[in-house]
mmCIF file of C-alpha atoms in Angstrom:
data_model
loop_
_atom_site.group_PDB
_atom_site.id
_atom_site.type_symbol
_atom_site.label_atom_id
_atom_site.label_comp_id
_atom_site.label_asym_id
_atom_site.label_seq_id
_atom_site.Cartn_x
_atom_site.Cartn_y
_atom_site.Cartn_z
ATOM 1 C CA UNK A 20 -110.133 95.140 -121.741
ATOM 2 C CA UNK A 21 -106.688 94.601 -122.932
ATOM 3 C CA UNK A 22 -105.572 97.959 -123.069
ATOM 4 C CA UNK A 23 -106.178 98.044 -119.399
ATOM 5 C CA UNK A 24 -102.474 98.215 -117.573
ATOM 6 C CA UNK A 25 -101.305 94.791 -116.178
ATOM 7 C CA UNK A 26 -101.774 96.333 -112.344
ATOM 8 C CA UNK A 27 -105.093 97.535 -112.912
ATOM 9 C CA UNK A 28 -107.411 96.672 -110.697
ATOM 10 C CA UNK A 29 -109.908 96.868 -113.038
ATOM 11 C CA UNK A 30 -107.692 94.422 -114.981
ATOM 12 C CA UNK A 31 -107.349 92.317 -111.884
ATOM 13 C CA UNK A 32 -111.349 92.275 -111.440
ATOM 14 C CA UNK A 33 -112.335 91.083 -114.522
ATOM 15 C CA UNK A 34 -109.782 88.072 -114.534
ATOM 16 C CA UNK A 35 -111.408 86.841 -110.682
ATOM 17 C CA UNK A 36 -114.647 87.019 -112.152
ATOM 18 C CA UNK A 37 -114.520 84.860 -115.749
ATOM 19 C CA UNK A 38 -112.073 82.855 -113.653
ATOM 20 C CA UNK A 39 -115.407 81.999 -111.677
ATOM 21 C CA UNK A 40 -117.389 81.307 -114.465
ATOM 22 C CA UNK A 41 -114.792 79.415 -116.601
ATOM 23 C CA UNK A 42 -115.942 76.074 -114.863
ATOM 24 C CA UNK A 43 -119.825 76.699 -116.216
ATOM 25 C CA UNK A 44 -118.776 77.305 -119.414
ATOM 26 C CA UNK A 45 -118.926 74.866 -122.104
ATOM 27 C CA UNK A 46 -116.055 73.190 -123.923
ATOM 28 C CA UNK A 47 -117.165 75.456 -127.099
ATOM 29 C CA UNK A 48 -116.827 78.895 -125.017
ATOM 30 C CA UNK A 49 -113.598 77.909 -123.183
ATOM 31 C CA UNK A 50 -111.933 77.372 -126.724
ATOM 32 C CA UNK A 51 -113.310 80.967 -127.810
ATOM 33 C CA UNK A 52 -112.150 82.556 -124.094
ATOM 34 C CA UNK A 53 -108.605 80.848 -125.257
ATOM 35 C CA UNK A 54 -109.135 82.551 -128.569
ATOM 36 C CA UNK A 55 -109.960 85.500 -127.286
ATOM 37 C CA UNK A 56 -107.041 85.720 -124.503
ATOM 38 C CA UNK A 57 -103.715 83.758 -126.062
ATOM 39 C CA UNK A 58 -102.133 82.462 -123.170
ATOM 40 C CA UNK A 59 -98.773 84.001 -125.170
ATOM 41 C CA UNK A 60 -100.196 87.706 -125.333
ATOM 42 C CA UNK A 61 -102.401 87.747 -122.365
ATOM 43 C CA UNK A 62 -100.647 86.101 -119.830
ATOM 44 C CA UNK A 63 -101.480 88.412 -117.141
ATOM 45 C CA UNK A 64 -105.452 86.578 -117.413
ATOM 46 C CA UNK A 65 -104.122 82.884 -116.953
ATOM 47 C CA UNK A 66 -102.685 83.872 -113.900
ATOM 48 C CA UNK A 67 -105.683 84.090 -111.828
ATOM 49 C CA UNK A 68 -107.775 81.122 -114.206
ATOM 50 C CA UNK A 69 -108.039 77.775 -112.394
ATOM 51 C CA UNK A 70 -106.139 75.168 -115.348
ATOM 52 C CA UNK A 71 -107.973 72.307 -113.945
ATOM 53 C CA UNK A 72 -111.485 73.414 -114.559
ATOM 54 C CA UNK A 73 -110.606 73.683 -118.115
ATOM 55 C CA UNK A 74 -111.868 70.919 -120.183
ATOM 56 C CA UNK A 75 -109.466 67.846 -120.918
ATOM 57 C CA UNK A 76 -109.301 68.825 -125.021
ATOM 58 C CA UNK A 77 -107.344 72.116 -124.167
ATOM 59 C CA UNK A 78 -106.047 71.853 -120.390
ATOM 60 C CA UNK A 79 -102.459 70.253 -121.490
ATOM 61 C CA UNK A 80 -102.091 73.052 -124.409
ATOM 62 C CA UNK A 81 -102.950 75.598 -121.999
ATOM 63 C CA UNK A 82 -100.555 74.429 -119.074
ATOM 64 C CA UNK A 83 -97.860 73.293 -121.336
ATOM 65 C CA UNK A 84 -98.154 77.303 -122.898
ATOM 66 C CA UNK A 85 -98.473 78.459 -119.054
ATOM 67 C CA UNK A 86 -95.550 76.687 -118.171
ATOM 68 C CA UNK A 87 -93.326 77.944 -121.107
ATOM 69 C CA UNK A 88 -94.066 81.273 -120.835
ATOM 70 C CA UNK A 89 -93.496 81.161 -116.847
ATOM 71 C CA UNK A 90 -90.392 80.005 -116.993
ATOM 72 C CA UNK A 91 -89.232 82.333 -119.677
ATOM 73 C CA UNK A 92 -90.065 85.324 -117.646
ATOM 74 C CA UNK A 93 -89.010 83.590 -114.385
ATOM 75 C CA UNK A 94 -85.474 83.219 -116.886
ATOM 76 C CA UNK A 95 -85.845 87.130 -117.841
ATOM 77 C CA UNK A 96 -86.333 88.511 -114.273
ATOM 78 C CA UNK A 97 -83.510 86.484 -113.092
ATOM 79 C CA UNK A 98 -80.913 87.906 -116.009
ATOM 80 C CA UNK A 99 -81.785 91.293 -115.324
ATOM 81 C CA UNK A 100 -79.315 93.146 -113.433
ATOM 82 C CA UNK A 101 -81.518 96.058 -112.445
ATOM 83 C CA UNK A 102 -85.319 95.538 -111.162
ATOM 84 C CA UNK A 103 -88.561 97.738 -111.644
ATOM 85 C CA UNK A 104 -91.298 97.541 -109.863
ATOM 86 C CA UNK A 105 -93.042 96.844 -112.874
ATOM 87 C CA UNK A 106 -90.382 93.871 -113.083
ATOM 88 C CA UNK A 107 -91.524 92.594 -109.778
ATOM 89 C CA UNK A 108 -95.695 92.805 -110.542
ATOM 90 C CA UNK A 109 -94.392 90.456 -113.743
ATOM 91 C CA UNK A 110 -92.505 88.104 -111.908
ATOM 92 C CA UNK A 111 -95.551 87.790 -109.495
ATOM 93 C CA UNK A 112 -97.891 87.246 -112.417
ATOM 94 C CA UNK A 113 -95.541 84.700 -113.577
ATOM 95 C CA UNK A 114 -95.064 83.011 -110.162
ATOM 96 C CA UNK A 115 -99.088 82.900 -109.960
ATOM 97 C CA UNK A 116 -98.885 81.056 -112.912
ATOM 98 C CA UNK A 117 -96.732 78.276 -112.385
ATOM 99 C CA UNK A 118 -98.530 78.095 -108.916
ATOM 100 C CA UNK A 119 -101.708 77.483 -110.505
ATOM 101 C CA UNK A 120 -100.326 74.821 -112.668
ATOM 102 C CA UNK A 121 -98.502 73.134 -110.186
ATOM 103 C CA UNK A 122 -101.079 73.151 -107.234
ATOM 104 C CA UNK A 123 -102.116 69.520 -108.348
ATOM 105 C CA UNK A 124 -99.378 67.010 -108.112
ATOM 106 C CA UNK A 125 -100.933 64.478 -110.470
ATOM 107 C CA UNK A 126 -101.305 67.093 -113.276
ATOM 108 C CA UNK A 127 -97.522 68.112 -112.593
ATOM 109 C CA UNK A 128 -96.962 64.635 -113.696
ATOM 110 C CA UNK A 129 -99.020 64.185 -116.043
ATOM 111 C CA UNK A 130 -98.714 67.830 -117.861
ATOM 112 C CA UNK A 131 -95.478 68.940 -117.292
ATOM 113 C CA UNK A 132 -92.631 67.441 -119.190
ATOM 114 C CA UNK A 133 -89.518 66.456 -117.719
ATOM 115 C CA UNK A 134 -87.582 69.166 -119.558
ATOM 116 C CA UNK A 135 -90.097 71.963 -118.692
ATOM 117 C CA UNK A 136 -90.113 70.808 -114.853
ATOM 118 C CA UNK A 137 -86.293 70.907 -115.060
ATOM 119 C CA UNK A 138 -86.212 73.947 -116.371
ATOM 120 C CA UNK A 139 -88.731 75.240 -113.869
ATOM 121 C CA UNK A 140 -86.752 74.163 -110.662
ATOM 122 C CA UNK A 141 -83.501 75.325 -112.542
ATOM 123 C CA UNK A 142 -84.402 78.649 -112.509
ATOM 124 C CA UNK A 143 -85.954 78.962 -109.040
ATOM 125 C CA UNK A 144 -82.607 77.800 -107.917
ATOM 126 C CA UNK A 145 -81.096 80.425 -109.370
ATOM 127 C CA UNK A 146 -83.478 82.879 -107.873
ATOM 128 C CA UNK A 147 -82.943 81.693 -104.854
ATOM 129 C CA UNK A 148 -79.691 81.607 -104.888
ATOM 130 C CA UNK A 149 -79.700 85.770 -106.136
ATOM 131 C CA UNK A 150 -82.224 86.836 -102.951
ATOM 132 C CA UNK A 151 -80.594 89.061 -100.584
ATOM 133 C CA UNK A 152 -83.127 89.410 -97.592
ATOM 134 C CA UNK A 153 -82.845 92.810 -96.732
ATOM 135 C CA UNK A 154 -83.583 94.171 -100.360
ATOM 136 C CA UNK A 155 -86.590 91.381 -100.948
ATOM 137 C CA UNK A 156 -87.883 92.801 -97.536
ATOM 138 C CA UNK A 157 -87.760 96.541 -97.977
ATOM 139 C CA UNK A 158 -91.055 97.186 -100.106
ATOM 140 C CA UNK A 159 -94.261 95.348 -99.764
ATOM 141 C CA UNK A 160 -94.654 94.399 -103.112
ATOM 142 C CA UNK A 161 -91.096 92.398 -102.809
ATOM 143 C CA UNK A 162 -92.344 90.738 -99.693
ATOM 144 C CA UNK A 163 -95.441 89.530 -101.846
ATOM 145 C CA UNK A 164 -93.022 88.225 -104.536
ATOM 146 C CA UNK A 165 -91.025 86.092 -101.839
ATOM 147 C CA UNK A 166 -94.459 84.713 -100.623
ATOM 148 C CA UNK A 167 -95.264 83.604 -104.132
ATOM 149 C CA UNK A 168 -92.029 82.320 -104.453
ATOM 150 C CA UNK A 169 -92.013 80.121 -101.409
ATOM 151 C CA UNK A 170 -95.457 78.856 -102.362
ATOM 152 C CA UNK A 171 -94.292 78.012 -105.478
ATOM 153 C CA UNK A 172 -91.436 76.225 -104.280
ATOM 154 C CA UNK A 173 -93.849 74.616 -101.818
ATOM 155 C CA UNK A 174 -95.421 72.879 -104.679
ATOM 156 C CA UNK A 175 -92.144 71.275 -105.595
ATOM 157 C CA UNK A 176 -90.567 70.937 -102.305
ATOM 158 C CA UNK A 177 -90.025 67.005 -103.372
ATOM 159 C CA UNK A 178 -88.123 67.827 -105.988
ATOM 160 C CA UNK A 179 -85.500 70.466 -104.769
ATOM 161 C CA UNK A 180 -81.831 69.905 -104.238
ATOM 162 C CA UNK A 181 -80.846 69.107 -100.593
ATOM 163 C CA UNK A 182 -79.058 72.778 -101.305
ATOM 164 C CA UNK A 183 -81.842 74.197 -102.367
ATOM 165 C CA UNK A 184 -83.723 73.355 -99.635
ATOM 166 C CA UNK A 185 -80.930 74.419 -97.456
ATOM 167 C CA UNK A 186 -80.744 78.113 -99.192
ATOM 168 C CA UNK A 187 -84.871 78.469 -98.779
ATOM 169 C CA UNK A 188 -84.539 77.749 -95.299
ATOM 170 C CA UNK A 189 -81.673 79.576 -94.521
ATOM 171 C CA UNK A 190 -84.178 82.347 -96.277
ATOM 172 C CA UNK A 191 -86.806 81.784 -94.634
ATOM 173 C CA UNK A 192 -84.919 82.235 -91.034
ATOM 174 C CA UNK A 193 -83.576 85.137 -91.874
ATOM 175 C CA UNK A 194 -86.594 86.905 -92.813
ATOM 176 C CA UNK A 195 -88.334 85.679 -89.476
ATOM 177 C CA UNK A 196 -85.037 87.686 -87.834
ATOM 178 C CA UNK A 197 -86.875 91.138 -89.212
ATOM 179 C CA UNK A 198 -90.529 92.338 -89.708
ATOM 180 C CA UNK A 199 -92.460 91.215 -92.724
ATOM 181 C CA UNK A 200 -95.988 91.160 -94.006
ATOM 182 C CA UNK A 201 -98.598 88.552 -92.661
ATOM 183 C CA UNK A 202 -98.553 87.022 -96.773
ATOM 184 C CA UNK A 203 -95.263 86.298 -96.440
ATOM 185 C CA UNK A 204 -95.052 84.413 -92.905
ATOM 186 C CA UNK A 205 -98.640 82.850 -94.340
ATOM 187 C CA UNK A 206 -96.564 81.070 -97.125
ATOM 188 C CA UNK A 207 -93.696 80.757 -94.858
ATOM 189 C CA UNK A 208 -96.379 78.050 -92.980
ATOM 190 C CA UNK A 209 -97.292 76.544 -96.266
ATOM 191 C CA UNK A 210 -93.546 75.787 -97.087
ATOM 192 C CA UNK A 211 -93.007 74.219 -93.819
ATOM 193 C CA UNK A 212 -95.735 71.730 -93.784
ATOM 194 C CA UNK A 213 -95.075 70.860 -97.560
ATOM 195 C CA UNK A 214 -91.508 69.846 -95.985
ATOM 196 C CA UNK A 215 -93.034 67.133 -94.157
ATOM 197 C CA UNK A 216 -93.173 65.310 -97.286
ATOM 198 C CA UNK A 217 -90.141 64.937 -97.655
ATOM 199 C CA UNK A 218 -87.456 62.359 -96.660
ATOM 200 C CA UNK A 219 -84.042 64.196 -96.422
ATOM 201 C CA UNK A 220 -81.557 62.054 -98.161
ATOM 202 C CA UNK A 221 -78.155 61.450 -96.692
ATOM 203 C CA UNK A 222 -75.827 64.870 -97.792
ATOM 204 C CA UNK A 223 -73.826 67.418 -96.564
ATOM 205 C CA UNK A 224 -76.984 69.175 -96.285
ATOM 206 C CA UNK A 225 -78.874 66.856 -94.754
ATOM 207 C CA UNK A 226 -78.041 67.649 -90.722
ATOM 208 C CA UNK A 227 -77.935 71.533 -91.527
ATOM 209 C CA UNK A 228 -81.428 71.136 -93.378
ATOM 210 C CA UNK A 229 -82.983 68.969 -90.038
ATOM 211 C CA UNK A 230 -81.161 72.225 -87.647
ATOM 212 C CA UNK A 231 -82.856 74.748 -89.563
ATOM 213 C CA UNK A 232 -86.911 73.374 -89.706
ATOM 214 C CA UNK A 233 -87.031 74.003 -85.908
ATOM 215 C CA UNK A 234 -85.303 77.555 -86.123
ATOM 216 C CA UNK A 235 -87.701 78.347 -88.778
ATOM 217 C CA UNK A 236 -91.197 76.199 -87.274
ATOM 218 C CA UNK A 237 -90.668 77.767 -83.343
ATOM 219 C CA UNK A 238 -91.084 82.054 -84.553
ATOM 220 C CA UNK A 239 -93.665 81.811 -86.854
ATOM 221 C CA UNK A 240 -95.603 79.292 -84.567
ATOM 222 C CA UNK A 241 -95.049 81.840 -81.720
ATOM 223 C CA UNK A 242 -96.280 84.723 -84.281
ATOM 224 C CA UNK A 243 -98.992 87.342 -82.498
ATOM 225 C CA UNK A 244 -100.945 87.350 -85.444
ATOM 226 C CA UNK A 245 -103.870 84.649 -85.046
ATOM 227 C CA UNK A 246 -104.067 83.750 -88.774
ATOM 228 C CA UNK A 247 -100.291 83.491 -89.206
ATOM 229 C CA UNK A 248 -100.167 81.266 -85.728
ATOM 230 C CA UNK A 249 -103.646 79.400 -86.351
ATOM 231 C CA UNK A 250 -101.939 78.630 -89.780
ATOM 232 C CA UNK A 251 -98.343 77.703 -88.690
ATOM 233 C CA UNK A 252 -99.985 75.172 -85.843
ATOM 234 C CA UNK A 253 -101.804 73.696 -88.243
ATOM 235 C CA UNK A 254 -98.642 73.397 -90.433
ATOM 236 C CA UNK A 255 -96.566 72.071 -87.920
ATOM 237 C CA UNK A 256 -99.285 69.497 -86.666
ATOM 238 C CA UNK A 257 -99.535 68.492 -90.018
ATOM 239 C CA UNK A 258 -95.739 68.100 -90.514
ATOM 240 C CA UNK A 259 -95.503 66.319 -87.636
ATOM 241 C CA UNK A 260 -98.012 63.524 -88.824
ATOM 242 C CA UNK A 261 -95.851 62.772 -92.004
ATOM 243 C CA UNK A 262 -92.736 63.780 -91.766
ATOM 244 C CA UNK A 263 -90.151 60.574 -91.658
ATOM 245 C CA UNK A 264 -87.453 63.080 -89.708
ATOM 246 C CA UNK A 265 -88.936 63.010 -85.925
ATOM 247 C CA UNK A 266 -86.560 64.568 -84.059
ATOM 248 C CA UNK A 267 -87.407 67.825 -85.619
ATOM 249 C CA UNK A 268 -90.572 67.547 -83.692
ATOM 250 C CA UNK A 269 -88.657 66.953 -80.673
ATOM 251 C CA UNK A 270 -86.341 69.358 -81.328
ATOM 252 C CA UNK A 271 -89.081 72.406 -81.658
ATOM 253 C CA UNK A 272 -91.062 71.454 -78.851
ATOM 254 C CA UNK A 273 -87.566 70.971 -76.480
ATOM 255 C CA UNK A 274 -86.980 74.566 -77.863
ATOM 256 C CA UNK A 275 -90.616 76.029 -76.447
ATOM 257 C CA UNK A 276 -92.107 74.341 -74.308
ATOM 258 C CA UNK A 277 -95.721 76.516 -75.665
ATOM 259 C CA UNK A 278 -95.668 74.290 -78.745
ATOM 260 C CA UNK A 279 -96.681 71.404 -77.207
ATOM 261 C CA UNK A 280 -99.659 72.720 -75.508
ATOM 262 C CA UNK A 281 -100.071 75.335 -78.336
ATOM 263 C CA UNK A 282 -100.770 71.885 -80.773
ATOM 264 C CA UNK A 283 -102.665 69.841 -78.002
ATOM 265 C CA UNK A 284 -105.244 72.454 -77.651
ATOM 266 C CA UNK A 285 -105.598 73.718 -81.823
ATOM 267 C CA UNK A 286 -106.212 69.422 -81.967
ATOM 268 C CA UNK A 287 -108.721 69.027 -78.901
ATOM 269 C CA UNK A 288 -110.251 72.435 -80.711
ATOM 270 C CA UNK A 289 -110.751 70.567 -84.188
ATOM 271 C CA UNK A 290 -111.684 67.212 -82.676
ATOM 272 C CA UNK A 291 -114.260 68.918 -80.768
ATOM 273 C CA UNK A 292 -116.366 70.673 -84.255
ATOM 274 C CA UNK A 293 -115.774 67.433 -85.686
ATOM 275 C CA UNK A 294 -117.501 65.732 -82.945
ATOM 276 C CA UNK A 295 -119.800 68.258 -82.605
ATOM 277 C CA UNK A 296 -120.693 68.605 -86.339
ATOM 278 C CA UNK A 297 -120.958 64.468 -86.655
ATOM 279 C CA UNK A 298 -123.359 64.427 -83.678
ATOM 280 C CA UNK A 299 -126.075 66.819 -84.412
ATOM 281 C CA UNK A 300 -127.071 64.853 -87.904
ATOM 282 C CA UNK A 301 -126.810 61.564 -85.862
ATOM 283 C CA UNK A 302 -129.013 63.148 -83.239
ATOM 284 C CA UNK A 303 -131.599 64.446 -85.691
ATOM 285 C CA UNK A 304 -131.605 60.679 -87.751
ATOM 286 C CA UNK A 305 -132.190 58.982 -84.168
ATOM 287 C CA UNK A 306 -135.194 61.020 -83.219
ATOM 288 C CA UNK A 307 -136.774 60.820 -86.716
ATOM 289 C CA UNK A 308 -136.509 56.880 -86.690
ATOM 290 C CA UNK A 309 -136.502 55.566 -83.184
ATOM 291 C CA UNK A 310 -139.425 53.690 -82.149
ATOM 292 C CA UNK A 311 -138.060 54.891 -78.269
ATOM 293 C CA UNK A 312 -139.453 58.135 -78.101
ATOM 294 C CA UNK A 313 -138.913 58.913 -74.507
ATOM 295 C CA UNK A 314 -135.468 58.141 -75.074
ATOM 296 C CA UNK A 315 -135.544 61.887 -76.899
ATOM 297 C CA UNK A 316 -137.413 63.243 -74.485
ATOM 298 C CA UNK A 317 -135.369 62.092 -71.722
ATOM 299 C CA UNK A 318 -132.572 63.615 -73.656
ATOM 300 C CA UNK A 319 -133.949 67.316 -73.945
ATOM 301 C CA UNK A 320 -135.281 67.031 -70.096
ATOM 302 C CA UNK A 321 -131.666 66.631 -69.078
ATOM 303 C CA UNK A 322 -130.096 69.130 -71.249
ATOM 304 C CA UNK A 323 -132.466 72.215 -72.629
ATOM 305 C CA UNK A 324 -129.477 73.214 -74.731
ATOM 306 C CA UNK A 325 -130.356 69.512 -76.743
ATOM 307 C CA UNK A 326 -133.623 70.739 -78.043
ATOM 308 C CA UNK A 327 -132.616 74.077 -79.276
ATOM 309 C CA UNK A 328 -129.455 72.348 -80.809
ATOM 310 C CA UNK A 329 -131.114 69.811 -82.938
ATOM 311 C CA UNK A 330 -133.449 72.905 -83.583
ATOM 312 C CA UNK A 331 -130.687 74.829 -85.187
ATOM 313 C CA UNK A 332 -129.079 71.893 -87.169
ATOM 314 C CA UNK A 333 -132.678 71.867 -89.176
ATOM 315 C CA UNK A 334 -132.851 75.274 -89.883
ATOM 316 C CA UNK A 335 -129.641 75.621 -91.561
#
């Protein structure tokens, strides 16, 4: 298996699937799968392995390893003046990576060390700072490495620069200016809602940063694709519910009128299957217990649709 080249999809395969099993394996077997794949040599496999459901004796050598080795060839694509596509499929293994390892927020702080999370948000400044839009947008394969990259960023949204945060945005509007693929306006969503989190300090940035959520949030909320809209409403409903800056709630809905209904009806939507799934357990407990019976039977004489309901709920 490791002769296989890193874009195999053979390659690719067998990572999902032990992946998968690593949970179910015993502390014992995970050490031998980490003897058996060094994070340093086999990188490419730790990028698809879930950290966390590694047991607590080698998680912080693996992530600490993960995040060294991420970073150097975050440092490496970033130096190098002219870029492969085979330059590209590692900077998206490496961008996987530090994804995985920074998808919980309480292992970021309790893994990562201060140097290696400087390090880490040094050089994704830098990246950022080197993207030209219309050359990250004209392959495919680019597009997916600016969709890992926002994600990534996503993760550490509280810790970027206010000019950081200013450059991703100013990214992320131009892109929505041309056509990309649906992975990249996906992550475009997760970015967004991860900025609801956080409180834009007072900065030169700071009213340029608060102008540019709404020119981003407004297109990709208005996107014909249903997963990329479904996803963005949800973002900005979400971002809406924590963000401390208000007014760019205001400000997007002022802008289209269609977000405001677009978010009242994905909300009355979810309310309604979480009514819906609460009250056909609740149904099913009162008829097993209630001394009342007719009180059920009152219930299915007025609606047929009750009976076949409470039916359904039992055979799942």
């Amino acid at each position: 298996m490791r002769e296989l080249p890193v874009t195999s999809v053979s390659h690719y395969n067998v990572s999902q699937l032990i992946s998968r099993l690593v949970p179910f394996l015993s502390s014992q077997h995970q050490i031998e799968l980490l003897h058996r794949f060094p994070v340093k040599t086999s990188f490419w496999f730790w990028s698809s392995v879930r950290v966390w459901s590694l047991s607590p004796q080698i998680q912080k050598g693996v992530v600490t390893e993960l995040a060294v080795q991420g970073i150097d060839r975050l440092r490496q694509f970033s130096h190098k003046m002219e870029k492969t596509g085979q330059d590209f499929n590692n900077l998206n293994d490496a961008l996987k990576c530090l994804i995985n390892i920074t998808n919980s927020r309480t292992a970021v702080d309790k893994f990562l060390s201060t140097p290696s999370l400087s390090s880490m948000l040094d050089v994704l400044c830098q990246l950022w700072a080197s993207i030209l839009v219309s050359d990250w947008l004209s392959a495919h394969l680019t597009q997916v490495s600016l969709g890992y990259l926002l994600q990534l960023s996503a993760n550490l949204v509280d810790k970027q620069t206010n000019g950081n945060l200013l450059k991703i945005l100013s990214v992320i509007n131009a892109i929505l200016k041309q056509r990309s693929v649906s992975f990249l306006r996906l992550s475009i969503a997760i970015f967004l809602q991860e900025c609801g989190k956080v409180k834009i300090g007072p900065s030169f940035e700071q009213s340029q940063i608060l102008n540019k959520l709404p020119d981003c949030f407004v297109p990709v909320i208005s996107d014909r694709e249903a997963l990329v809209h479904q996803t963005a409403v949800h973002a900005f409903t979400q971002f809406a519910e924590e963000t401390p800056h208000e007014s760019v709630v205001t400000e997007c809905i002022q802008r289209n009128q269609d977000v405001q209904q677009t978010v009242v009806n994905y909300l009355n939507k979810v309310n309604s299957i979480c009514i819906v799934t609460n009250i056909r357990p609740r149904l099913h407990q009162f008829a097993e217990e209630t001394p009342h019976e007719l009180v059920v039977t009152k219930c299915i004489q007025r609606n047929q649709d009750v009976q076949q309901t409470v039916v359904n709920y039992l055979l799942k």
